[in-house]
Coordinates of C-alpha atoms and ligand atoms in Angstrom, one line a residue:
X1 CA -4.0 12.0 -9.3
X2 CA -3.6 12.1 -6.1
X3 CA -0.1 13.6 -4.1
X4 CA 1.1 11.1 -1.8
X5 CA 5.0 11.4 0.0
X6 CA 6.2 9.0 3.0
X7 CA 9.2 9.4 5.4
X8 CA 11.4 7.4 7.1
X9 CA 13.8 8.9 8.8
X10 CA 16.2 10.0 12.2
X11 CA 13.7 13.6 12.5
X12 CA 9.4 14.0 13.2
X13 CA 7.6 12.4 10.0
X14 CA 4.8 15.0 9.8
X15 CA 6.8 17.9 9.6
X16 CA 8.7 17.0 6.4
X17 CA 5.5 15.3 5.6
X18 CA 3.7 18.4 5.4
X19 CA 6.6 20.7 3.3
X20 CA 6.3 18.0 1.0
X21 CA 2.5 17.6 0.5
X22 CA 2.7 22.1 -0.1
X23 CA 4.9 21.2 -3.3
X24 CA 2.4 19.0 -4.2
X25 CA -0.2 21.8 -3.9
X26 CA -0.1 22.6 -7.9
X27 CA -2.2 19.0 -8.1
X28 CA -5.1 19.8 -7.2
X29 CA -6.8 18.7 -4.0
X30 CA -9.4 18.6 -2.1
X31 CA -8.3 17.7 1.8
X32 CA -5.7 16.9 3.0
X33 CA -3.2 14.1 6.0
X34 CA -1.1 12.9 8.1
X35 CA 0.0 9.4 9.7
X36 CA 2.7 7.8 12.0
X37 CA 3.8 5.4 14.1
X38 CA 4.4 7.3 17.5
X39 CA 6.7 5.9 19.6
X40 CA 4.3 3.7 21.3
X41 CA 4.1 2.4 17.9
X42 CA 0.2 3.4 18.1
X43 CA -0.7 5.5 13.9
X44 CA -1.9 8.0 14.6
X45 CA -3.3 10.1 11.8
X46 CA -4.8 14.2 11.4
X47 CA -6.2 14.4 7.9
X48 CA -8.7 17.2 7.3
X49 CA -11.6 18.4 3.9
X50 CA -9.4 22.0 2.5
X51 CA -6.5 23.6 2.2
X52 CA -2.6 22.0 4.1
X53 CA -3.3 24.8 6.4
X54 CA -6.0 23.5 8.2
X55 CA -4.1 20.9 8.8
X56 CA -0.8 22.4 9.6
X57 CA -2.8 24.7 12.0
X58 CA -4.5 21.4 13.1
X59 CA -1.6 20.1 14.4
X60 CA 1.4 23.0 14.7
X61 CA 2.8 22.3 11.5
X62 CA 2.6 19.0 12.6
X63 CA 5.1 19.0 15.9
X64 CA 1.5 17.5 17.5
X65 CA 2.4 14.6 15.3
X66 CA 4.5 12.3 17.2
X67 CA 7.2 9.8 15.1
X68 CA 9.5 8.8 12.5
X69 CA 8.2 7.4 10.0
X70 CA 4.8 8.9 8.6
X71 CA 2.8 9.6 4.7
X72 CA 1.3 12.3 4.1
X73 CA -1.6 12.6 1.0
X74 CA -3.1 15.8 -1.0
X75 CA -6.8 14.0 -2.4
X76 CA -8.4 15.3 -5.1
X77 CA -11.5 13.5 -5.1
X78 CA -12.7 10.0 -7.0
X79 CA -14.9 7.5 -4.9
X80 CA -16.9 9.9 -2.7
X81 CA -17.4 13.8 -2.0
X82 CA -14.8 15.7 -0.2
X83 CA -15.4 15.3 2.9
X84 CA -13.1 15.0 6.4
X85 CA -13.7 11.4 6.3
X86 CA -12.3 10.6 2.8
X87 CA -9.5 12.3 3.2
X88 CA -6.5 10.3 3.2
X89 CA -4.8 8.5 4.8
X90 CA -7.3 5.1 5.8
X91 CA -6.9 3.6 8.5
X92 CA -7.9 -0.2 9.4
X93 CA -10.3 -1.2 11.3
X94 CA -8.7 -3.2 13.8
X95 CA -5.7 -0.2 13.3
X96 CA -3.3 -2.9 12.2
X97 CA -2.8 -0.7 8.6
X98 CA -2.8 2.8 7.1
X99 CA -2.2 3.9 3.8
X100 CA -2.3 6.6 1.3
X101 CA -3.3 5.7 -2.1
X102 CA -4.2 7.0 -5.7
X103 CA -5.1 5.6 -8.7
X104 CA -8.5 3.7 -9.0
X105 CA -9.4 0.3 -6.9
X106 CA -11.8 -0.9 -10.2
X107 CA -12.4 -3.9 -8.1
X108 CA -13.5 -2.7 -4.9
X109 CA -17.0 -3.2 -4.3
X110 CA -16.5 -7.1 -4.3
X111 CA -13.3 -7.2 -2.3
X112 CA -16.3 -5.7 -0.1
X113 CA -18.0 -7.2 0.0
X114 CA -15.6 -10.1 1.2
X115 CA -14.5 -8.3 3.8
X116 CA -18.2 -7.2 5.0
X117 CA -19.1 -11.1 4.8
X118 CA -15.7 -11.7 7.7
X119 CA -16.9 -8.6 9.9
X120 CA -15.3 -5.8 8.7
X121 CA -17.3 -1.9 8.6
X122 CA -16.3 1.1 6.5
X123 CA -16.2 4.8 7.8
X124 CA -16.1 6.2 4.2
X125 CA -17.3 5.9 0.7
X126 CA -13.9 5.3 -0.5
X127 CA -12.2 2.7 -3.0
X128 CA -9.1 3.4 -0.8
X129 CA -10.7 2.1 3.0
X130 CA -11.3 -1.1 1.0
X131 CA -7.4 -1.5 0.9
X132 CA -6.6 -0.4 4.4
X133 CA -9.5 -3.7 5.7
X134 CA -7.6 -6.2 2.9
X135 CA -4.4 -5.1 4.8
X136 CA -5.3 -5.5 8.0
X137 CA -7.8 -9.1 6.9
X138 CA -4.7 -10.5 5.6
X139 CA -1.6 -8.9 8.1
X140 CA 0.7 -12.2 9.1
X141 CA 3.0 -9.4 10.8
X142 CA 4.9 -9.9 7.5
X143 CA 4.4 -6.6 5.9
X144 CA 6.4 -7.3 2.7
X145 CA 4.1 -10.5 2.6
X146 CA 1.0 -9.3 3.4
X147 CA 1.4 -6.2 0.8
X148 CA 2.3 -8.9 -1.9
X149 CA -0.5 -11.6 -1.3
X150 CA -3.5 -8.3 -1.3
X151 CA -1.6 -6.6 -4.5
X152 CA -2.5 -9.9 -5.9
X153 CA -6.1 -8.9 -5.3
X154 CA -6.8 -5.6 -6.6
X155 CA -7.1 -4.8 -10.3
X156 CA -7.2 -1.1 -11.4
X157 CA -4.2 1.8 -11.7
X158 CA -2.9 1.7 -7.5
X159 CA 0.2 3.8 -5.8
X160 CA 0.0 2.9 -2.1
X161 CA 2.5 4.1 0.6
X162 CA 1.4 2.1 4.1
X163 CA 2.3 2.2 7.8
X164 CA 1.7 -0.6 10.2
X165 CA 0.3 -0.2 13.4
X166 CA 4.1 -1.8 15.2
X167 CA 6.7 -0.9 13.1
X168 CA 7.5 2.1 14.1
X169 CA 11.1 2.4 11.4
X170 CA 9.4 0.8 8.5
X171 CA 7.4 2.3 5.6
X172 CA 5.9 0.5 2.8
X173 CA 4.9 1.1 -0.5
X174 CA 3.9 -0.3 -3.7
X175 CA 2.8 0.7 -6.9
X176 CA 0.4 -0.2 -10.3
X177 CA 0.2 2.5 -13.7
X178 CA 0.5 4.8 -11.2
X179 CA 4.1 6.9 -10.4
X180 CA 6.2 6.7 -7.6
X181 CA 9.6 7.2 -7.3
X182 CA 12.1 6.9 -3.6
X183 CA 13.7 9.7 -2.4
X184 CA 17.2 8.9 -1.1
X185 CA 18.2 12.1 1.5
X186 CA 20.4 13.2 3.7
X187 CA 18.5 12.3 7.2
X188 CA 15.9 9.9 5.9
X189 CA 14.7 8.3 2.5
X190 CA 10.8 9.1 1.3
X191 CA 9.0 7.9 -1.4
X192 CA 6.0 10.1 -3.5
X193 CA 4.2 10.2 -6.0
X194 CA 6.3 12.4 -8.1
X195 CA 9.7 14.7 -7.8
X196 CA 8.7 17.6 -7.8
X197 CA 7.7 17.0 -3.1
X198 CA 11.8 15.5 -3.0
X199 CA 14.4 18.4 -5.4
X200 CA 14.6 20.1 -2.2
X201 CA 15.3 17.1 0.3
X202 CA 17.4 14.9 -2.5
X203 CA 18.7 14.6 -6.0
X204 CA 19.1 10.6 -6.0
X205 CA 16.3 8.6 -6.6
X206 CA 15.3 4.9 -8.0
X207 CA 13.0 5.4 -9.9
X208 CA 10.0 2.6 -9.2
X209 CA 8.6 -0.2 -11.9
X210 CA 5.1 -1.6 -11.4
X211 CA 4.8 -4.3 -8.5
X212 CA 8.1 -3.0 -7.5
X213 CA 7.3 -3.3 -3.5
X214 CA 9.6 -1.0 -1.0
X215 CA 10.8 -1.2 2.3
X216 CA 12.0 2.4 3.7
X217 CA 14.1 3.1 7.1
X218 CA 16.1 5.8 7.8
X219 CA 19.3 4.1 6.6
X220 CA 17.6 2.5 3.3
X221 CA 15.3 1.6 1.0
X222 CA 15.2 -2.2 -0.2
X223 CA 12.9 -2.6 -4.2
X224 CA 11.7 -6.6 -4.0
X225 CA 9.8 -7.3 -7.1
X226 CA 6.8 -9.3 -6.9
X227 CA 7.8 -12.9 -5.9
X228 CA 10.0 -10.8 -2.8
X229 CA 13.3 -10.8 -4.5
X230 CA 15.4 -7.9 -3.6
X231 CA 16.0 -5.5 -7.0
X232 CA 18.0 -4.0 -7.4
X233 CA 18.5 -0.6 -8.7
X234 CA 20.0 2.1 -10.3
X235 CA 20.2 5.6 -8.6
X236 CA 18.4 9.2 -11.2
X237 CA 19.8 12.2 -10.1
X238 CA 17.3 14.9 -10.3
X239 CA 18.7 18.1 -11.3
X240 CA 15.5 20.5 -11.8
X241 CA 14.5 22.6 -9.5
X242 CA 10.9 22.7 -7.9
X243 CA 8.6 25.1 -10.6
X244 CA 10.1 22.4 -13.5
X245 CA 9.5 20.1 -10.6
X246 CA 6.0 20.4 -11.0
X247 CA 5.9 20.1 -14.2
X248 CA 7.4 16.9 -14.9
X249 CA 10.1 18.1 -16.9
X250 CA 8.4 19.2 -19.4
X251 CA 7.7 23.1 -20.4
X252 CA 4.1 23.7 -20.0
X253 CA 1.7 21.8 -18.0
X254 CA -0.2 21.6 -21.0
X255 CA 2.9 19.6 -22.6
X256 CA 2.2 17.5 -19.7
X257 CA -1.0 17.2 -19.3
X258 CA -1.1 16.3 -23.0
X259 CA 1.4 13.6 -21.9
X260 CA -0.4 12.6 -19.7
X261 CA -3.2 11.8 -21.5
X262 CA -3.2 8.3 -21.5
X263 CA -4.1 7.4 -17.9
X264 CA -6.4 10.6 -17.9
X265 CA -8.1 8.1 -20.7
X266 CA -6.8 4.9 -18.9
X267 CA -8.6 5.5 -15.3
X268 CA -11.1 7.6 -16.5
X269 CA -12.7 3.9 -19.0
X270 CA -11.2 1.3 -17.2
X271 CA -13.6 1.2 -13.6
X272 CA -16.1 1.5 -16.3
X273 CA -15.9 -1.4 -18.8
X274 CA -16.3 -5.2 -17.3
X275 CA -14.3 -8.5 -18.0
X276 CA -17.4 -9.1 -21.1
X277 CA -17.7 -5.8 -22.2
X278 CA -19.8 -4.5 -20.3
X279 CA -20.7 -0.6 -19.8
X280 CA -20.4 0.5 -16.2
X281 CA -21.3 3.7 -15.8
X282 CA -21.0 4.0 -11.8
X283 CA -24.9 5.1 -10.4
X284 CA -26.2 6.8 -12.8
X285 CA -29.8 5.8 -13.2
X286 CA -30.2 5.6 -17.4
X287 CA -32.9 2.8 -17.4
X288 CA -34.9 1.4 -19.6
X289 CA -38.2 2.3 -18.3
X290 CA -37.0 6.1 -18.6
X291 CA -35.5 5.8 -21.5
X292 CA -38.3 4.3 -24.1
X293 CA -40.2 7.5 -23.9
X294 CA -37.1 10.2 -23.9
X295 CA -37.6 11.8 -27.3
X296 CA -34.9 14.4 -27.8
X297 CA -31.6 14.6 -25.9
X298 CA -30.1 18.3 -25.5
X299 CA -26.3 18.7 -24.8
X300 CA -25.3 21.7 -23.9
X301 CA -21.4 22.8 -22.8
X302 CA -18.9 25.4 -23.4
X303 CA -15.5 26.4 -25.6
X304 CA -14.2 22.8 -26.0
X305 CA -17.0 20.9 -24.4
X306 CA -19.4 21.8 -26.3
X307 CA -17.4 20.7 -28.8
X308 CA -17.4 17.0 -27.2
X309 CA -21.1 17.7 -27.2
X310 CA -21.4 17.6 -30.6
X311 CA -19.0 14.7 -31.1
X312 CA -21.1 12.9 -28.6
X313 CA -23.7 14.7 -31.3
X314 CA -23.0 11.5 -34.2
X315 CA -22.2 8.9 -31.6
X316 CA -25.5 8.8 -29.7
X317 CA -27.6 9.5 -32.7
X318 CA -25.7 6.6 -34.7
X319 CA -25.7 4.5 -31.7
X320 CA -29.5 4.9 -30.9
X321 CA -31.0 6.8 -33.9
X322 CA -32.5 9.7 -30.6
X323 CA -32.1 12.6 -31.3
X324 CA -29.5 14.7 -30.1
X325 CA -29.5 18.5 -30.5
X326 CA -26.0 20.4 -29.4
X327 CA -26.3 24.0 -28.0
X328 CA -23.3 26.6 -26.3
X329 CA -24.9 26.8 -22.8
X330 CA -24.8 30.3 -23.5
X331 CA -27.1 30.3 -25.9
X332 CA -29.7 27.6 -25.1
X333 CA -30.7 29.4 -21.5
X334 CA -32.6 32.0 -23.4
X335 CA -34.3 29.6 -25.8
X336 CA -36.5 28.4 -23.2
X337 CA -37.1 31.3 -20.3
X338 CA -40.1 33.2 -19.0
X339 CA -40.9 34.8 -23.0
X340 CA -41.9 31.4 -24.1
X341 CA -45.5 32.9 -25.1
X342 CA -48.8 32.3 -23.5
X343 CA -51.8 30.2 -24.3
X344 CA -54.8 32.2 -25.9
X345 CA -57.6 31.4 -23.0
X346 CA -60.2 30.7 -26.3
X347 CA -58.6 28.2 -27.2
X348 CA -59.8 24.7 -27.1
X349 CA -57.0 22.8 -27.9
X350 CA -54.4 20.8 -25.1
X351 CA -51.4 23.2 -25.0
X352 CA -48.0 21.2 -26.6
X353 CA -46.7 21.8 -23.1
X354 CA -42.9 23.3 -23.3
X355 CA -40.2 21.6 -25.6
X356 CA -38.6 20.2 -22.1
X357 CA -40.3 18.1 -20.0
X358 CA -40.1 14.9 -18.2
X359 CA -39.2 12.8 -21.6
X360 CA -35.8 15.9 -22.2
X361 CA -32.6 14.1 -22.0
X362 CA -29.9 17.4 -20.8
X363 CA -26.3 16.1 -20.9
X364 CA -24.3 18.8 -19.6
X365 CA -20.5 18.0 -20.2
X366 CA -18.1 20.7 -17.9
X367 CA -14.6 20.0 -17.2
X368 CA -14.7 22.4 -13.5
X369 CA -18.1 21.9 -13.2
X370 CA -18.5 25.9 -12.6
X371 CA -19.1 27.8 -15.4
X372 CA -21.5 29.8 -14.6
X373 CA -23.4 29.5 -18.1
X374 CA -23.5 26.0 -18.2
X375 CA -24.6 25.9 -14.3
X376 CA -27.7 29.2 -15.8
X377 CA -28.5 26.6 -18.5
X378 CA -29.0 23.3 -16.2
X379 CA -31.1 25.3 -14.1
X380 CA -33.5 26.8 -16.7
X381 CA -33.8 22.8 -17.7
X382 CA -34.5 21.9 -14.5
X383 CA -37.2 24.1 -14.4
X384 CA -38.8 22.3 -16.8
X385 CA -38.7 19.1 -15.9
X386 CA -35.4 17.8 -17.9
X387 CA -33.6 14.9 -16.2
X388 CA -29.8 16.0 -16.1
X389 CA -27.0 14.2 -16.5
X390 CA -23.2 15.7 -16.5
X391 CA -19.9 14.8 -17.7
X392 CA -17.5 16.8 -15.1
X393 CA -13.6 16.3 -14.2
X394 CA -13.5 18.0 -10.4
X395 CA -15.7 16.1 -7.8
X396 CA -18.4 17.2 -5.9
X397 CA -18.7 21.1 -8.1
X398 CA -21.6 22.9 -8.2
X399 CA -22.8 21.2 -11.9
X400 CA -22.0 17.3 -10.3
X401 CA -24.0 18.2 -7.3
X402 CA -26.8 19.5 -9.2
X403 CA -27.0 17.2 -11.8
X404 CA -29.7 14.2 -11.5
X405 CA -26.8 12.3 -12.8
X406 CA -23.1 12.7 -13.3
X407 CA -20.1 10.9 -14.7
X408 CA -16.6 11.7 -13.8
X409 CA -14.0 12.5 -15.7
X410 CA -10.8 11.2 -13.8
X411 CA -8.6 13.1 -15.9
X412 CA -7.0 14.1 -12.0
X413 CA -6.4 17.9 -12.3
X414 CA -6.5 20.0 -15.5
X415 CA -3.5 23.2 -14.9
X416 CA -3.2 24.8 -17.8
X417 CA -6.3 27.1 -19.2
X418 CA -5.8 25.0 -22.7
X419 CA -8.7 21.9 -22.0
X420 CA -6.5 18.4 -23.5
X421 CA -6.3 15.5 -20.5
X422 CA -9.9 16.9 -19.6
X423 CA -11.2 17.2 -23.2
X424 CA -10.5 13.6 -24.3
X425 CA -11.7 12.1 -20.5
X426 CA -15.2 13.2 -21.5
X427 CA -14.8 12.1 -25.3
X428 CA -14.1 9.0 -23.3
X429 CA -17.5 8.7 -21.2
X430 CA -19.7 10.0 -24.4
X431 CA -18.7 7.1 -26.3
X432 CA -19.7 5.3 -23.5
X433 CA -22.7 6.8 -22.4
X434 CA -23.9 6.6 -26.5
X435 CA -22.8 2.2 -26.2
X436 CA -24.8 2.7 -22.6
X437 CA -28.1 4.6 -23.4
X438 CA -28.2 1.8 -27.1
X439 CA -27.9 -1.0 -24.8
X440 CA -30.1 0.2 -22.3
X441 CA -32.8 0.7 -25.4
X442 CA -31.9 -2.6 -27.4
X443 CA -29.7 -2.3 -29.6
X444 CA -26.9 -5.1 -30.6
X445 CA -23.5 -3.6 -28.2
X446 CA -20.9 -3.0 -30.6
X447 CA -18.3 -4.7 -29.3
X448 CA -15.8 -3.5 -31.0
X449 CA -15.8 0.2 -30.2
X450 CA -14.7 -0.9 -26.9
X451 CA -12.3 -3.3 -27.8
X452 CA -11.0 -0.4 -29.6
X453 CA -12.0 1.8 -26.6
X454 CA -9.4 0.0 -24.5
X455 CA -6.4 0.1 -27.4
X456 CA -7.0 4.6 -27.5
X457 CA -4.5 4.7 -24.1
X458 CA -1.9 3.5 -25.9
X459 CA -2.0 5.0 -29.6
X460 CA -2.5 7.8 -27.7
X461 CA 1.1 6.9 -25.9
X462 CA 2.3 7.1 -30.0
X463 CA 1.4 9.5 -31.5
X464 CA 2.8 11.5 -28.0
X465 CA 6.9 10.1 -29.2
X466 CA 5.4 11.5 -33.0
X467 CA 4.8 14.9 -30.8
X468 CA 8.3 16.7 -33.7
X469 CA 7.3 15.8 -36.9
X470 CA 4.5 18.5 -36.0
X471 CA 6.6 20.7 -34.2
X472 CA 8.5 20.6 -37.6
X473 CA 5.5 22.3 -38.8
X474 CA 3.7 25.0 -36.7
X475 CA 7.9 26.0 -36.4
X476 CA 7.1 25.9 -40.8
X477 CA 3.9 27.8 -40.1
X478 CA 5.1 30.3 -36.8
X479 CA 4.4 33.1 -38.6
X480 CA 1.2 32.4 -40.7
X481 CA -2.0 34.7 -39.5
X482 CA -5.1 33.0 -40.3
X483 CA -5.3 29.0 -40.1
X484 CA -8.9 27.3 -40.8
X485 CA -9.8 23.8 -39.6
X486 CA -12.0 21.4 -42.5
X487 CA -13.6 18.1 -40.9
X488 CA -16.8 16.5 -42.0
X489 CA -19.1 14.1 -39.6
X490 CA -17.1 13.5 -36.2
X491 CA -14.2 14.8 -37.8
X492 CA -16.1 18.5 -38.1
X493 CA -16.1 19.2 -33.1
X494 CA -12.6 18.0 -34.3
X495 CA -12.1 20.6 -37.0
X496 CA -13.2 23.4 -33.7
X497 CA -10.7 22.0 -31.1
X498 CA -8.2 22.0 -33.6
X499 CA -8.7 25.6 -34.4
X500 CA -10.0 26.8 -30.6
X501 CA -6.1 25.4 -29.4
X502 CA -4.5 26.8 -31.7
X503 CA -6.1 30.7 -31.5
X504 CA -6.4 30.5 -27.4
X505 CA -2.8 30.0 -26.6
X506 CA -0.6 31.1 -30.1
X507 CA -3.3 34.0 -31.4
X508 CA -3.5 33.0 -34.5
X509 CA -7.0 33.8 -36.2
X510 CA -8.5 29.7 -36.9
X511 CA -11.5 29.1 -38.0
X512 CA -13.1 25.6 -38.6
X513 CA -15.7 24.6 -40.9
X514 CA -17.8 22.1 -42.2
X515 CA -15.5 21.0 -45.6
X516 CA -18.7 21.3 -47.1
X517 CA -19.2 24.5 -46.0
X518 CA -16.4 25.9 -48.2
X519 CA -18.3 26.6 -51.6
X520 CA -20.7 28.9 -49.2
X521 CA -18.4 31.2 -48.8
X522 CA -15.1 30.9 -46.7
X523 CA -13.9 30.0 -49.4
X524 CA -13.6 32.8 -50.8
X525 CA -10.4 33.3 -48.1
X526 CA -8.4 30.7 -48.8
X527 CA -4.8 33.1 -50.7
X528 CA -1.6 31.5 -51.6
X529 CA 0.4 30.2 -48.6
X530 CA -2.8 30.1 -46.6
X531 CA -2.7 27.2 -44.3
X532 CA -5.2 24.3 -43.4
X533 CA -5.2 21.5 -41.8
X534 CA -7.5 18.8 -42.9
X535 CA -9.5 16.3 -40.1
X536 CA -10.4 13.4 -42.7
X537 CA -10.4 9.9 -40.8
X538 CA -14.0 8.8 -41.7
X539 CA -13.9 6.2 -44.6
X540 CA -17.0 7.2 -46.1
X541 CA -16.7 11.3 -46.6
X542 CA -12.5 10.3 -47.4
X543 CA -13.2 11.3 -51.3
X544 CA -15.9 14.4 -50.2
X545 CA -12.9 15.8 -48.1
X546 CA -10.1 14.4 -50.6
X547 CA -12.5 17.0 -53.1
X548 CA -12.6 20.3 -50.7
X549 CA -8.5 19.7 -50.1
X550 CA -8.2 20.7 -54.5
X551 CA -10.9 23.3 -54.3
X552 CA -8.3 24.8 -51.4
X553 CA -5.4 23.6 -52.8
X554 CA -6.0 24.8 -56.8
X555 CA -7.0 28.9 -54.6
X556 CA -3.0 28.5 -52.7
X557 CA -3.6 26.9 -49.7
X558 CA -1.1 25.0 -47.8
X559 CA -2.8 21.9 -46.9
X560 CA -2.5 19.6 -43.4
X561 CA -4.5 16.6 -43.9
X562 CA -4.5 14.0 -40.3
X563 CA -6.1 11.1 -41.7
X564 CA -5.7 7.2 -41.2
X565 CA -2.6 4.7 -41.6
X566 CA -3.4 4.2 -45.3
X567 CA -5.0 6.1 -46.6
X568 CA -1.4 7.0 -49.3
X569 CA -3.8 8.7 -51.5
X570 CA -3.6 11.6 -48.8
X571 CA -0.2 12.4 -49.8
X572 CA -0.7 13.2 -53.4
X573 CA -3.5 15.7 -52.9
X574 CA -2.0 18.0 -49.1
X575 CA 1.5 19.2 -48.4
X576 CA 1.9 17.1 -45.3
X577 CA 0.1 14.2 -44.3
X578 CA -0.7 12.7 -40.3
X579 CA -1.4 9.9 -40.2
X580 CA -2.9 8.4 -36.9
X581 CA -3.4 5.0 -36.2
X582 CA -7.3 2.8 -37.0
X583 CA -9.4 3.1 -34.2
X584 CA -13.5 2.8 -34.6
X585 CA -14.4 5.4 -36.8
X586 CA -16.5 6.8 -33.9
X587 CA -13.6 6.9 -31.8
X588 CA -11.1 8.9 -33.8
X589 CA -11.6 12.0 -32.8
X590 CA -9.7 11.0 -29.7
X591 CA -6.7 10.6 -31.7
X592 CA -7.0 12.7 -34.5
X593 CA -7.1 15.9 -31.6
X594 CA -4.1 14.3 -30.2
X595 CA -1.7 16.1 -33.3
X596 CA -4.3 19.3 -33.4
X597 CA -3.3 19.8 -29.5
X598 CA 0.6 19.5 -30.2
X599 CA 0.3 21.6 -33.0
X600 CA -1.6 24.6 -30.8
X601 CA 0.7 23.3 -28.3
X602 CA 3.8 23.8 -30.9
X603 CA 2.9 27.2 -32.6
X604 CA 2.0 28.9 -29.1
X605 CA 6.0 27.9 -28.3
X606 CA 6.9 28.9 -31.5
X607 CA 5.7 32.2 -30.8
X608 CA 7.0 32.9 -27.5
X609 CA 3.7 33.1 -25.8
X610 CA 2.6 32.4 -22.7
X611 CA 1.6 27.8 -23.2
X612 CA 0.0 27.9 -19.9
X613 CA -2.0 30.9 -19.2
X614 CA -2.7 32.8 -22.2
X615 CA -4.3 36.2 -22.1
X616 CA -7.4 36.9 -21.3
X617 CA -8.8 33.8 -20.3
X618 CA -9.3 31.9 -17.1
X619 CA -8.5 28.4 -16.5
X620 CA -12.7 28.5 -15.0
X621 CA -15.2 30.7 -16.1
X622 CA -17.2 31.3 -13.4
X623 CA -18.6 34.8 -15.1
X624 CA -21.5 34.9 -16.7
Ligands
AGP1 C1 -10.9 24.9 -23.3 O1 -9.5 25.2 -23.8 C2 -11.0 26.7 -22.9 N1 -10.6 26.8 -21.8 C3 -13.1 26.8 -22.9 O2 -13.4 26.5 -24.0 C4 -13.0 25.6 -21.8 O3 -13.7 24.8 -22.7 C5 -14.8 26.1 -21.2 O4 -14.0 27.3 -20.7 C6 -15.4 25.0 -20.5 O5 -14.9 25.1 -19.2 P1 -15.7 24.1 -18.7 O6 -15.1 23.1 -19.5 O7 -14.3 24.0 -17.1 O8 -16.3 24.3 -18.6

């Protein structure tokens, strides 16, 4: 998620904007920029890759960028590598309009084609510059009418804050599916992507809604609907300090990020599913000619990313039948190193060759794209000629750059050490990829899966609303010393993730088992009152899961069952039941993981743990 701020006032805009951007640095970014309308009416832009300090040095803390209206941006790259050129703001080819943007324009390629046919050229790889040229192309001297006309042609999610050449006293904004607020200050008025940027200037805000267009001047903030009818907005008084504003009022970044998952999943999938449910996976080059020869797929990762790989295994094997092997990156890299046995020089037969070769597809999953073990495994498999595809959240990270193909999740920066929105975004990409491969290999498309995937964001939203139920369970078990998580099939990686969430932030000894494994040893650990959380969403495995639950119940366990709405028989089997909405059986991890994230979070809160920065852990493990 990018950081956005705009100012219109009596003072010079750039210093205000740079201060506001500084308040947004916590969101994570790879470049920053500022643009103003100078006293002569011309647009002036300064932007650069790297930290905000680079921009401060370039502009003498904004003093060199003269003008009383302006816009600023910290960029978290989604389209186009981090660079000076791709940094925002973007100015139109004829210099009539400049803007900053947060979100994703799904149809920017079609719009870019129309503009190119009308003589427009582009400097950057961004979808944002396309909007700048759209504003330029349709500009009729009335900014509000121009904005209205252009946004009717945009598809996707966007917050746009815009300045126009010759208009030295106003800025404009509009939002759709991404946040934007207006701030009413003493020395001028603001718009910003979140409250943290404004709390030090004002407590009086307008919470802007989708398709509301604003015109902001030093004197007032006018808000219009999509038909340019003036709207009366209520003032929302904010009494947060800066620190709590960065968390948008949530007590911890982890809870904020749990609640950001609907947006993260929506941003990750929306531009990758076409109008007729075709799968558009950016520019990856997995075609039939390559895939038909793939003998095996390896999926590598660490921690939560590894668990996503386990879920992806079930999805890919079910969708196209290619054998998938999932391994911990830290283990895998030693299976194919230099110590492989040499051929007997007297042997007359042909060498079988390495099990990793050009017909091996290796998928690497990593939020940070900088995990040392995963990087090492990537470099190892490339030595053997494997084709590599990575699923990464940080644009331009090492794993992304060194893989043959990369599919970016669009979760925005994940601040909390415990991964949540990156995990559900990775799962979404993995399920799309499984469907993409199946269709490339000639299997009929599972359009019901894609229809169900499109509903997931709103279903996660619903689960976020019922977190107090899980909070009560977490409080009830706040003294538990151990916990067991059980699952079968695609519920097993969810159990693994649930155990990791609990152990990494609550420091409870939590273990996950494939439920069928219980009778092979672990059941000896079950005592009176032992907490067991059973994930039972797979219809064909449900009865077996109920038997496993009865096995542990008969030994004194207290069982929380996560299952699908309608499976009311669970209420006889377990002590507590948490229902998730019905979805496609492959997609259930996207929903069943939510209560487990919440359980881990509220358990950590109940135990007074440092939720966002748990002991001994780092957000990105860049050492082996
Ligand atoms: C997940 O909550 C943990 N923070 C950790 O297991 C993490 O998933 C793992 O270190 C992998 O990190 P990556 O996705 O950045 O490669």
